PDB file of C-alpha atoms in Angstrom:
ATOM      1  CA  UNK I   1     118.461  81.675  85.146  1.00 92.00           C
ATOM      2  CA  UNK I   2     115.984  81.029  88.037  1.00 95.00           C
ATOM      3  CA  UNK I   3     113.448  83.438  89.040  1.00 94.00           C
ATOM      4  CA  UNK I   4     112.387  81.788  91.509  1.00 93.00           C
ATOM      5  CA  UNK I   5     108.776  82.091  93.417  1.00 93.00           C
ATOM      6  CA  UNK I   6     106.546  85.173  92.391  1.00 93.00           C
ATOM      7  CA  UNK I   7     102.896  86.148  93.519  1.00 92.00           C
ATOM      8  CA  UNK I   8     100.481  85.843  90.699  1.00 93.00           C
ATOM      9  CA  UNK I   9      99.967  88.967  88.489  1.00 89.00           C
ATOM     10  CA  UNK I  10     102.998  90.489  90.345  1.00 90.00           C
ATOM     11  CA  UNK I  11     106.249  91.330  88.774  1.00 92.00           C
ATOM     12  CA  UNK I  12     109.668  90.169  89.819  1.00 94.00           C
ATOM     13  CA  UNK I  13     112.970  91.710  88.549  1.00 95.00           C
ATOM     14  CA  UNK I  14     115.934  89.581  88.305  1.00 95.00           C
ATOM     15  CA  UNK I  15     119.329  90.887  87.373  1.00 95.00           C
ATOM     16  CA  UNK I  16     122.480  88.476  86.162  1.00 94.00           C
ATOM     17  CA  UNK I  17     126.154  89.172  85.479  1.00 93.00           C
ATOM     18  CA  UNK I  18     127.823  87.758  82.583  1.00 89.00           C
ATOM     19  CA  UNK I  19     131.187  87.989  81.856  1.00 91.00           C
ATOM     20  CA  UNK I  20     132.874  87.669  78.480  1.00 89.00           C
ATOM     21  CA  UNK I  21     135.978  85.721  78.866  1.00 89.00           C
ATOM     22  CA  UNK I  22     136.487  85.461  75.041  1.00 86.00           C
ATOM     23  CA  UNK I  23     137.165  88.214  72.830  1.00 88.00           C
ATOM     24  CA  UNK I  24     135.719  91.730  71.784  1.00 90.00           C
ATOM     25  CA  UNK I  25     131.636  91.016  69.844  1.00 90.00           C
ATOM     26  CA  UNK I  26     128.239  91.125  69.671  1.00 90.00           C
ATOM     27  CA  UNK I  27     125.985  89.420  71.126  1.00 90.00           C
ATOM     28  CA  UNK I  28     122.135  88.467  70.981  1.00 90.00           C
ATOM     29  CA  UNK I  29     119.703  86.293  73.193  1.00 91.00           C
ATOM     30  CA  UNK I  30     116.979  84.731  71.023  1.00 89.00           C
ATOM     31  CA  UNK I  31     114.773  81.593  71.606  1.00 92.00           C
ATOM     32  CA  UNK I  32     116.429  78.243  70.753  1.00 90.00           C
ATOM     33  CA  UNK I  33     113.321  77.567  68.495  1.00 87.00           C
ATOM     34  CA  UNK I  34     115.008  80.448  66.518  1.00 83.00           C
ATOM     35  CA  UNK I  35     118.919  79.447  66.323  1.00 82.00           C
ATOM     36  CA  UNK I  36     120.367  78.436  64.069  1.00 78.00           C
ATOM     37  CA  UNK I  37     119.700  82.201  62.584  1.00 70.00           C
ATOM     38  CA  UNK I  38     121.453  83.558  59.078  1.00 62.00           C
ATOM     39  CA  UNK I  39     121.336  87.266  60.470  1.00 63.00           C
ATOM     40  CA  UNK I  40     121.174  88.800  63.745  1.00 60.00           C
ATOM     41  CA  UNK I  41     119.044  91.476  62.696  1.00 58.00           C
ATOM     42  CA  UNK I  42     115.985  89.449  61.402  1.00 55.00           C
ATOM     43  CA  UNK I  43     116.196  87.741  64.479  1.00 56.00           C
ATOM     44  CA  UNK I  44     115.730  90.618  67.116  1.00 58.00           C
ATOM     45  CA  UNK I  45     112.888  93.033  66.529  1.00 56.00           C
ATOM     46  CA  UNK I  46     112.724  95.076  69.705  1.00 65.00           C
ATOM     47  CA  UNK I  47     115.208  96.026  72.564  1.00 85.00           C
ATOM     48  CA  UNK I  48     113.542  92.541  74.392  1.00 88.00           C
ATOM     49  CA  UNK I  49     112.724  89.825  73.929  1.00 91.00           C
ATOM     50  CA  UNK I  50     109.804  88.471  75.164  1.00 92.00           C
ATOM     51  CA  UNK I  51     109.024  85.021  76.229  1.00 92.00           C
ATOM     52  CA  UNK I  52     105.853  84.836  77.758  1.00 93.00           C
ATOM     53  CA  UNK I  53     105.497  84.907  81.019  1.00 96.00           C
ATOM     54  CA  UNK I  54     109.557  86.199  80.860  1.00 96.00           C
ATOM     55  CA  UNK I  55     110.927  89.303  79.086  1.00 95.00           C
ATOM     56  CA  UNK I  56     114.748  89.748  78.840  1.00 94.00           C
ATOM     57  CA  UNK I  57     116.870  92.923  78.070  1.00 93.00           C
ATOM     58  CA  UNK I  58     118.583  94.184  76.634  1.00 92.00           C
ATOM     59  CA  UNK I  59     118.333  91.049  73.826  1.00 90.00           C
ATOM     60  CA  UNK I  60     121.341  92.411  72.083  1.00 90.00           C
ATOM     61  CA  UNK I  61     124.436  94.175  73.102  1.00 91.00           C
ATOM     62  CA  UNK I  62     128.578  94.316  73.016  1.00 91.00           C
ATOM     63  CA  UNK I  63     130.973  93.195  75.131  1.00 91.00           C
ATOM     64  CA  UNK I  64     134.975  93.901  75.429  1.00 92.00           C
ATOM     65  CA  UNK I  65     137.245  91.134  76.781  1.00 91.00           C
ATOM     66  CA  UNK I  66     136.270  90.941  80.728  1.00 91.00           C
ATOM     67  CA  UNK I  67     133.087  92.940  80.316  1.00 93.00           C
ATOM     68  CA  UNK I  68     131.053  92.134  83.290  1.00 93.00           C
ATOM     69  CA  UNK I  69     127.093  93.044  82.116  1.00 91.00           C
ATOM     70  CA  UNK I  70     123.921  92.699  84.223  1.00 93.00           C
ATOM     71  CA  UNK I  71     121.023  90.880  81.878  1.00 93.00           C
ATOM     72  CA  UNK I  72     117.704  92.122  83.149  1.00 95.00           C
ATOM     73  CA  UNK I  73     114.788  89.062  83.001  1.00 96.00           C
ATOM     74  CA  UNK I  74     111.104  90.604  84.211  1.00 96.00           C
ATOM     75  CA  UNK I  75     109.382  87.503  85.087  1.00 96.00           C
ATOM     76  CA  UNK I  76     105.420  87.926  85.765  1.00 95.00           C
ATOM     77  CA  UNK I  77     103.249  84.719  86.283  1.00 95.00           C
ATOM     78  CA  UNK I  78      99.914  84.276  85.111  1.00 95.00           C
ATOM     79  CA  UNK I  79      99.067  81.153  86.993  1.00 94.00           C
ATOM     80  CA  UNK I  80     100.211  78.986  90.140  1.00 93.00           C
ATOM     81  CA  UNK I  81     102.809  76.663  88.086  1.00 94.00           C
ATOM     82  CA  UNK I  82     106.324  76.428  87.336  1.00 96.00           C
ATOM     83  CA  UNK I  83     107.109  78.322  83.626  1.00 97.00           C
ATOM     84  CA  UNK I  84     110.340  77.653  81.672  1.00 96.00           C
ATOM     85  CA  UNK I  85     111.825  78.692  78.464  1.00 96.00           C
ATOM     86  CA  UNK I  86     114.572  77.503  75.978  1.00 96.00           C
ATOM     87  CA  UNK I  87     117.044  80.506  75.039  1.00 94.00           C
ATOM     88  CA  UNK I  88     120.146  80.992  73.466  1.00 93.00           C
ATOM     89  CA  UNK I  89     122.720  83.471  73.903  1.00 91.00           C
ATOM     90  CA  UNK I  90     124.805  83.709  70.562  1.00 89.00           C
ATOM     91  CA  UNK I  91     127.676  85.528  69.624  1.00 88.00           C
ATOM     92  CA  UNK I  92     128.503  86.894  66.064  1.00 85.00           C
ATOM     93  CA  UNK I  93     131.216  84.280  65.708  1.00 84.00           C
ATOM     94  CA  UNK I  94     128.093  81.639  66.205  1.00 80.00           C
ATOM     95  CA  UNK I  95     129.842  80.740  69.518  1.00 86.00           C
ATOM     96  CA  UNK I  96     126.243  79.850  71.604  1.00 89.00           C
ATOM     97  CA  UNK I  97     125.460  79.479  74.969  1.00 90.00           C
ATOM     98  CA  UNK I  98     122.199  77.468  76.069  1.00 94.00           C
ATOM     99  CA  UNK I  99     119.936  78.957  79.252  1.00 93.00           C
ATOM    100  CA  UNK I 100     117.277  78.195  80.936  1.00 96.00           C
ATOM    101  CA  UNK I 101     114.220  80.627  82.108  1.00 96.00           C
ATOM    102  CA  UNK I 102     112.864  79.580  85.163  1.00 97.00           C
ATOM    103  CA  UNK I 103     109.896  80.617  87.410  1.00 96.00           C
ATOM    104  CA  UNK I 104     107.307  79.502  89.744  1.00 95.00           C
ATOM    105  CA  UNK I 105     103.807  81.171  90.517  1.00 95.00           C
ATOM    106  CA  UNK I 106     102.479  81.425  93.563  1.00 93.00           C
ATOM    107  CA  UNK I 107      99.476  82.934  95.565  1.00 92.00           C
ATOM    108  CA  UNK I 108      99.339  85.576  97.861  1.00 89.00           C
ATOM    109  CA  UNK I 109      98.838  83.344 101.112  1.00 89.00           C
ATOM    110  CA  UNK I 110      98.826  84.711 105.083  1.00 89.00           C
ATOM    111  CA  UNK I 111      97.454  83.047 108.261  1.00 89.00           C
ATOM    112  CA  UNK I 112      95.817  84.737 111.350  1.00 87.00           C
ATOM    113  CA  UNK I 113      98.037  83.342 114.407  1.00 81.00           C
ATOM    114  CA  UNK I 114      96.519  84.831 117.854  1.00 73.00           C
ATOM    115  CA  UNK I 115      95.617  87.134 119.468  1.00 66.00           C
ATOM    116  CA  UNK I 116      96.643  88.467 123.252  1.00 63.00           C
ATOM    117  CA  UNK I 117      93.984  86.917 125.937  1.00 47.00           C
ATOM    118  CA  UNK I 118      90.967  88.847 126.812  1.00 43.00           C
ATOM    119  CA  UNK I 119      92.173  90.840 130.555  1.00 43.00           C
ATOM    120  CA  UNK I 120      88.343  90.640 131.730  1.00 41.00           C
ATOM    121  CA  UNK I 121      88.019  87.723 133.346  1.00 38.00           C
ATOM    122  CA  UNK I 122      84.256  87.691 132.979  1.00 36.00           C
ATOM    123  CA  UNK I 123      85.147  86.922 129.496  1.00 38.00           C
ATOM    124  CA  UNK I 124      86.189  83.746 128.306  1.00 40.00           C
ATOM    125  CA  UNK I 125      85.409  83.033 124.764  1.00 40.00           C
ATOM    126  CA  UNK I 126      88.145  82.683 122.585  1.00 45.00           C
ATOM    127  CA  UNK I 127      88.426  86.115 120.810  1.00 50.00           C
ATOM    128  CA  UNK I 128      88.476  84.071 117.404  1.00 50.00           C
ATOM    129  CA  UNK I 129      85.681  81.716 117.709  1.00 50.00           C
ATOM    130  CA  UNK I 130      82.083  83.033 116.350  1.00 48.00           C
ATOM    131  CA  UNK I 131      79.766  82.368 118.365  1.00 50.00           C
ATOM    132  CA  UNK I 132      75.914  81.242 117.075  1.00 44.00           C
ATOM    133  CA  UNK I 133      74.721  84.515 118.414  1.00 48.00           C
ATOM    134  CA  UNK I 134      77.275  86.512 117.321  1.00 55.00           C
ATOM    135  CA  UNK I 135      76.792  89.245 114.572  1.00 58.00           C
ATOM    136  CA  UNK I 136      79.804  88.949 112.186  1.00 62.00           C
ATOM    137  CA  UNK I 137      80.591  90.579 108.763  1.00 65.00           C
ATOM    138  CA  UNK I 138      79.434  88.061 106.070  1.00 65.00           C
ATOM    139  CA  UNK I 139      83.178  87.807 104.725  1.00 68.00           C
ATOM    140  CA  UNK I 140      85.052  87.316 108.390  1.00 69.00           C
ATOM    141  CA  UNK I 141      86.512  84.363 109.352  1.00 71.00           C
ATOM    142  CA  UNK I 142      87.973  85.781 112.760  1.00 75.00           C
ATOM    143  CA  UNK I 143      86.699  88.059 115.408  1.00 77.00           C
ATOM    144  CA  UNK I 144      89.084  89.970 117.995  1.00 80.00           C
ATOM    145  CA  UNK I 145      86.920  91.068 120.845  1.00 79.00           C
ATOM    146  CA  UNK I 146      87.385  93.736 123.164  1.00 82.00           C
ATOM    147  CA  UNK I 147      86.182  94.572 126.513  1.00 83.00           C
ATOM    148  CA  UNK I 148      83.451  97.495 127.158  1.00 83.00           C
ATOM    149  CA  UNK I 149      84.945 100.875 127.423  1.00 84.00           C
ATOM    150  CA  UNK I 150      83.538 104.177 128.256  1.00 86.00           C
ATOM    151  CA  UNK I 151      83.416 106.749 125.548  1.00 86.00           C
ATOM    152  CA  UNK I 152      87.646 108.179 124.968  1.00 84.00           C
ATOM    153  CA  UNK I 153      89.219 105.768 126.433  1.00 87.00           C
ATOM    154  CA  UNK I 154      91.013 103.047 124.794  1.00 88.00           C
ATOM    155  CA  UNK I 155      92.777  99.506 125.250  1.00 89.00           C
ATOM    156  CA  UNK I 156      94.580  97.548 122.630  1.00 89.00           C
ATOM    157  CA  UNK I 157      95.317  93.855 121.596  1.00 89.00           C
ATOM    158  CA  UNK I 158      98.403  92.365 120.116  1.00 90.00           C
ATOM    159  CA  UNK I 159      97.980  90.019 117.456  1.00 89.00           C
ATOM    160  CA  UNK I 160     100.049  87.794 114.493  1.00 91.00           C
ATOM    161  CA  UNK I 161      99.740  87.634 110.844  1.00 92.00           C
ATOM    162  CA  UNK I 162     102.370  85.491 108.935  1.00 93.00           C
ATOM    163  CA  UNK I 163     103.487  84.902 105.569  1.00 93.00           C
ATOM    164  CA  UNK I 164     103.016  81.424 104.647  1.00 92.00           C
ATOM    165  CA  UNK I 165     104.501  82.004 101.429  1.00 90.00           C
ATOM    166  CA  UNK I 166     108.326  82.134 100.009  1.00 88.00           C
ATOM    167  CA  UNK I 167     107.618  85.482  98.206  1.00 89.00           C
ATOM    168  CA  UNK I 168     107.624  88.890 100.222  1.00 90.00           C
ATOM    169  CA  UNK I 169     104.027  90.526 100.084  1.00 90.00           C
ATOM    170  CA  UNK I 170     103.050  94.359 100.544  1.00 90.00           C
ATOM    171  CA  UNK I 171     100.402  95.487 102.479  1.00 90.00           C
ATOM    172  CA  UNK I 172      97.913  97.811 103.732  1.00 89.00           C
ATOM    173  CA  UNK I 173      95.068  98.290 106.422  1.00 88.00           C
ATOM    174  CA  UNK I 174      91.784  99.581 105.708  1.00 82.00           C
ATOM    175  CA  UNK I 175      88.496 100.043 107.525  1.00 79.00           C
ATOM    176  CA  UNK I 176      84.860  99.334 106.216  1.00 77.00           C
ATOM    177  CA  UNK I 177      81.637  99.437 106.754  1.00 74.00           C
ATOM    178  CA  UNK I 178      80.430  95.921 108.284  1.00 71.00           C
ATOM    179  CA  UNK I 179      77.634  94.015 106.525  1.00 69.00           C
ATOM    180  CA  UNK I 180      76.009  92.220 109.375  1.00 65.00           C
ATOM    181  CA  UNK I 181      74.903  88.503 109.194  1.00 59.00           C
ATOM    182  CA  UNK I 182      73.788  86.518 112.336  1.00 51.00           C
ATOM    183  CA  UNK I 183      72.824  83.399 110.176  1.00 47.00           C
ATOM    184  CA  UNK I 184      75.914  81.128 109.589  1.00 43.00           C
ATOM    185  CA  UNK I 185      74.737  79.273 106.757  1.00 48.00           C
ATOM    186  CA  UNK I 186      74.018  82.117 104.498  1.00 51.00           C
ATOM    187  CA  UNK I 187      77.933  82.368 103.593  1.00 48.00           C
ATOM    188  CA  UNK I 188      76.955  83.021  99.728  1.00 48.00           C
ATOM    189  CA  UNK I 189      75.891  86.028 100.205  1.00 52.00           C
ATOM    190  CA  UNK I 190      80.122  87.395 100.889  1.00 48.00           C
ATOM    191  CA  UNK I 191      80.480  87.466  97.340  1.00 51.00           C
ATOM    192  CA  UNK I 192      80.086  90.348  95.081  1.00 52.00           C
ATOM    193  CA  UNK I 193      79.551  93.002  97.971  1.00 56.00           C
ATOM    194  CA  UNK I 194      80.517  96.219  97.643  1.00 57.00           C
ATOM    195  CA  UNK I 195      82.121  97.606 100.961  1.00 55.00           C
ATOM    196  CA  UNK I 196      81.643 101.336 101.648  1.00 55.00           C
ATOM    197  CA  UNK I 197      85.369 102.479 102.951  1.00 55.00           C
ATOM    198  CA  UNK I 198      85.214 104.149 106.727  1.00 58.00           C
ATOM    199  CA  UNK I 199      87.416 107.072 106.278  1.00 59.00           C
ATOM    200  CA  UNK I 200      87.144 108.955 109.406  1.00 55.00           C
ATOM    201  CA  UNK I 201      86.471 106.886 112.052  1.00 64.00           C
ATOM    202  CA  UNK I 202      88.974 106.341 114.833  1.00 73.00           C
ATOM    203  CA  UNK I 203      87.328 104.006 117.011  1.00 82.00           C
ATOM    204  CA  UNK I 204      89.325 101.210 115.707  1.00 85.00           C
ATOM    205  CA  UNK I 205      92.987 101.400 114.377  1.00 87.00           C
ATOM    206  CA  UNK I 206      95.920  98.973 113.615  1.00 89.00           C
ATOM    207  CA  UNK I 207      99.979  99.721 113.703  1.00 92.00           C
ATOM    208  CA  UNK I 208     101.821  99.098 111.207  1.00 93.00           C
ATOM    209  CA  UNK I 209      99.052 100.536 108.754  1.00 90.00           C
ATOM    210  CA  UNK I 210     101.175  99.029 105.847  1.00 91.00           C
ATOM    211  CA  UNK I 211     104.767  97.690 105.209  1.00 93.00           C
ATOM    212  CA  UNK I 212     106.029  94.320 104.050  1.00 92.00           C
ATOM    213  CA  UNK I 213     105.877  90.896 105.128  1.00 92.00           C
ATOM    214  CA  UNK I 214     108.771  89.158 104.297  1.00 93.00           C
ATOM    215  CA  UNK I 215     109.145  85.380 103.240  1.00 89.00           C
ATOM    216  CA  UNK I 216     107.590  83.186 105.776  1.00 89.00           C
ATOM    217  CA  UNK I 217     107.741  86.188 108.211  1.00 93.00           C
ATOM    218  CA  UNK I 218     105.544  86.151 111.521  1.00 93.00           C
ATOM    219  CA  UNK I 219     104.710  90.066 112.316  1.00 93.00           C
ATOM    220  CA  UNK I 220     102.834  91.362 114.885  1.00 92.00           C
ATOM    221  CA  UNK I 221     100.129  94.207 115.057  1.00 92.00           C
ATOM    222  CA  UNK I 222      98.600  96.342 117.554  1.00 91.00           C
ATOM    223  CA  UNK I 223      94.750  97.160 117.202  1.00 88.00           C
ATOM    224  CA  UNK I 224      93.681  99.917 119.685  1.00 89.00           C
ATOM    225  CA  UNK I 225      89.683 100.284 120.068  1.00 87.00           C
ATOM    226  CA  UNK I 226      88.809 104.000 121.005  1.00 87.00           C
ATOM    227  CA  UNK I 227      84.407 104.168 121.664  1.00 84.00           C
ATOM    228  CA  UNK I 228      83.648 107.837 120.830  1.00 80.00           C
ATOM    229  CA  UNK I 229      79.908 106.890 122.239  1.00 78.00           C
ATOM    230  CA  UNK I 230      77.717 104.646 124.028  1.00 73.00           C
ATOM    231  CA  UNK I 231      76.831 102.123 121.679  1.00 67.00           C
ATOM    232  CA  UNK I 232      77.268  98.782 120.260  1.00 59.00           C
ATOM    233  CA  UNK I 233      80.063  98.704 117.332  1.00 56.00           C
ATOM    234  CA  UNK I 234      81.497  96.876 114.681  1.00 53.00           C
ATOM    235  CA  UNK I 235      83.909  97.218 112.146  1.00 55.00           C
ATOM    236  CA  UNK I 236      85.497  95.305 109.214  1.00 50.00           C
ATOM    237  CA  UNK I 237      89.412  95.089 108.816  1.00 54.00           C
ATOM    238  CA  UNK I 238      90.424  93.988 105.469  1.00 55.00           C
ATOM    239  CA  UNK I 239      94.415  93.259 105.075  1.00 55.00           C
ATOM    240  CA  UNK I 240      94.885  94.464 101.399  1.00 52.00           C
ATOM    241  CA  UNK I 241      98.328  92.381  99.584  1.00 53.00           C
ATOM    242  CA  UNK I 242      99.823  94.142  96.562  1.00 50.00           C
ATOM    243  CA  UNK I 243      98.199  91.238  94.609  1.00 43.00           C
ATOM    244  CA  UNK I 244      94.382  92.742  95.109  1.00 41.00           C
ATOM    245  CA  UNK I 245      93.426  89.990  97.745  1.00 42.00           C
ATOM    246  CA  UNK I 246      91.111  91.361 100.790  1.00 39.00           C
ATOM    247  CA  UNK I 247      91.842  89.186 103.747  1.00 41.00           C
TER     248      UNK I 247
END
């Protein structure tokens, strides 16, 4: 029974139909370490039966001739690496079946593709280069630069995010507070910073705020800046994935 790829920490539900093509009993999944067993019921002492990083219900059940039942394994990895586990599914006339638990763990991975060229042709630096002048949020890696605007009005710039993973990831927008660092070097300091969360500002948005990203999907996003004054500014986006990762 192969799980397949999961993101780290995350949970994946698996569901698989067995059939019993023999006749009318009861049945119980236990770890092979654990057959051959005397008794059922010394065996099984929950609903589950949990096999770290797996758990599989129910762990015992009946089946009539031609029953068709879904078996329910939770897998949830720990750690980028491929888990297995040994079980047995046994029958109370000791007829045994051997399966496999199988899962691999994998991190939460995207990559910034581009962005849509600057339309002021006075402007020529690559929108995600940092220049040595350039005052950037100690964390960023990209920068998506827009033209000067007067106050209310707004333009907006397409640009790709994709899934370089084989495991669909959630995910949602949000908008802090910048902390400012012109000097390159001093890339230590990103860790351990607190970010104060920009709740009601409008000058910059993206569409879609959240939604999915589906296996080695490429999905594009519109970020509109809107200047409510004459001034310089600067915001942090952070991409949040259900696994707790700020990109």
């Amino acid at each position: 029974m192969d799980c397949g790829n999961a993101l780290v920490g995350q949970i994946k539900v698996c569901r698989y139909l067995i059939k019993n093509e023999g006749g009318d009993g009861r049945f119980v999944i236990l770890p092979k370490s654990s057959w051959p067993a005397t008794n059922f019921k010394t065996n099984v002492s929950s609903s589950s039966l949990n096999l770290y990083p797996f758990e599989v219900s129910p762990s015992i059940f009946e089946l009539r001739k031609n029953d068709v039942f879904a078996l329910e394994v939770v897998f949830k990895p720990p750690d980028t690496k491929k888990y297995t586990q040994d079980v047995v599914l046994a029958c109370d006339n000791c007829t045994t079946t051997e399966l496999k638990l199988v899962g691999n763990g994998e991190l939460a991975l995207v990559e910034y593709m581009s962005a849509e060229e600057q339309t002021n042709e006075s402007t020529h630096l690559d929108e995600t280069h940092i220049a040595i002048d350039d005052f950037k949020d100690v964390s960023s890696s990209k920068i998506i630069r827009f033209p000067a605007l007067n106050p209310n009005v707004y333009t907006t710039k397409r640009f790709a995010i994709k899934n370089t993973t084989s495991s669909p990831i959630d995910y949602s927008w949000s908008i802090y507070k910048p902390i400012l660092e012109d000097n390159l070097e001093n890339e230590m300091r990103a860790r351990n910073i607190n970010y104060a969360l920009e709740k009601d500002s409008y000058t910059f948005t993206i569409a879609p705020k959240q939604g999915t990203l589906d296996r080695n999907e490429v999905k594009y996003f519109e970020a509109m800046f809107s200047p409510q004054k004459v001034s310089i500014i600067s915001f942090f986006r952070n991409s949040q994935i259900e696994s707790g990762e700020m990109l």
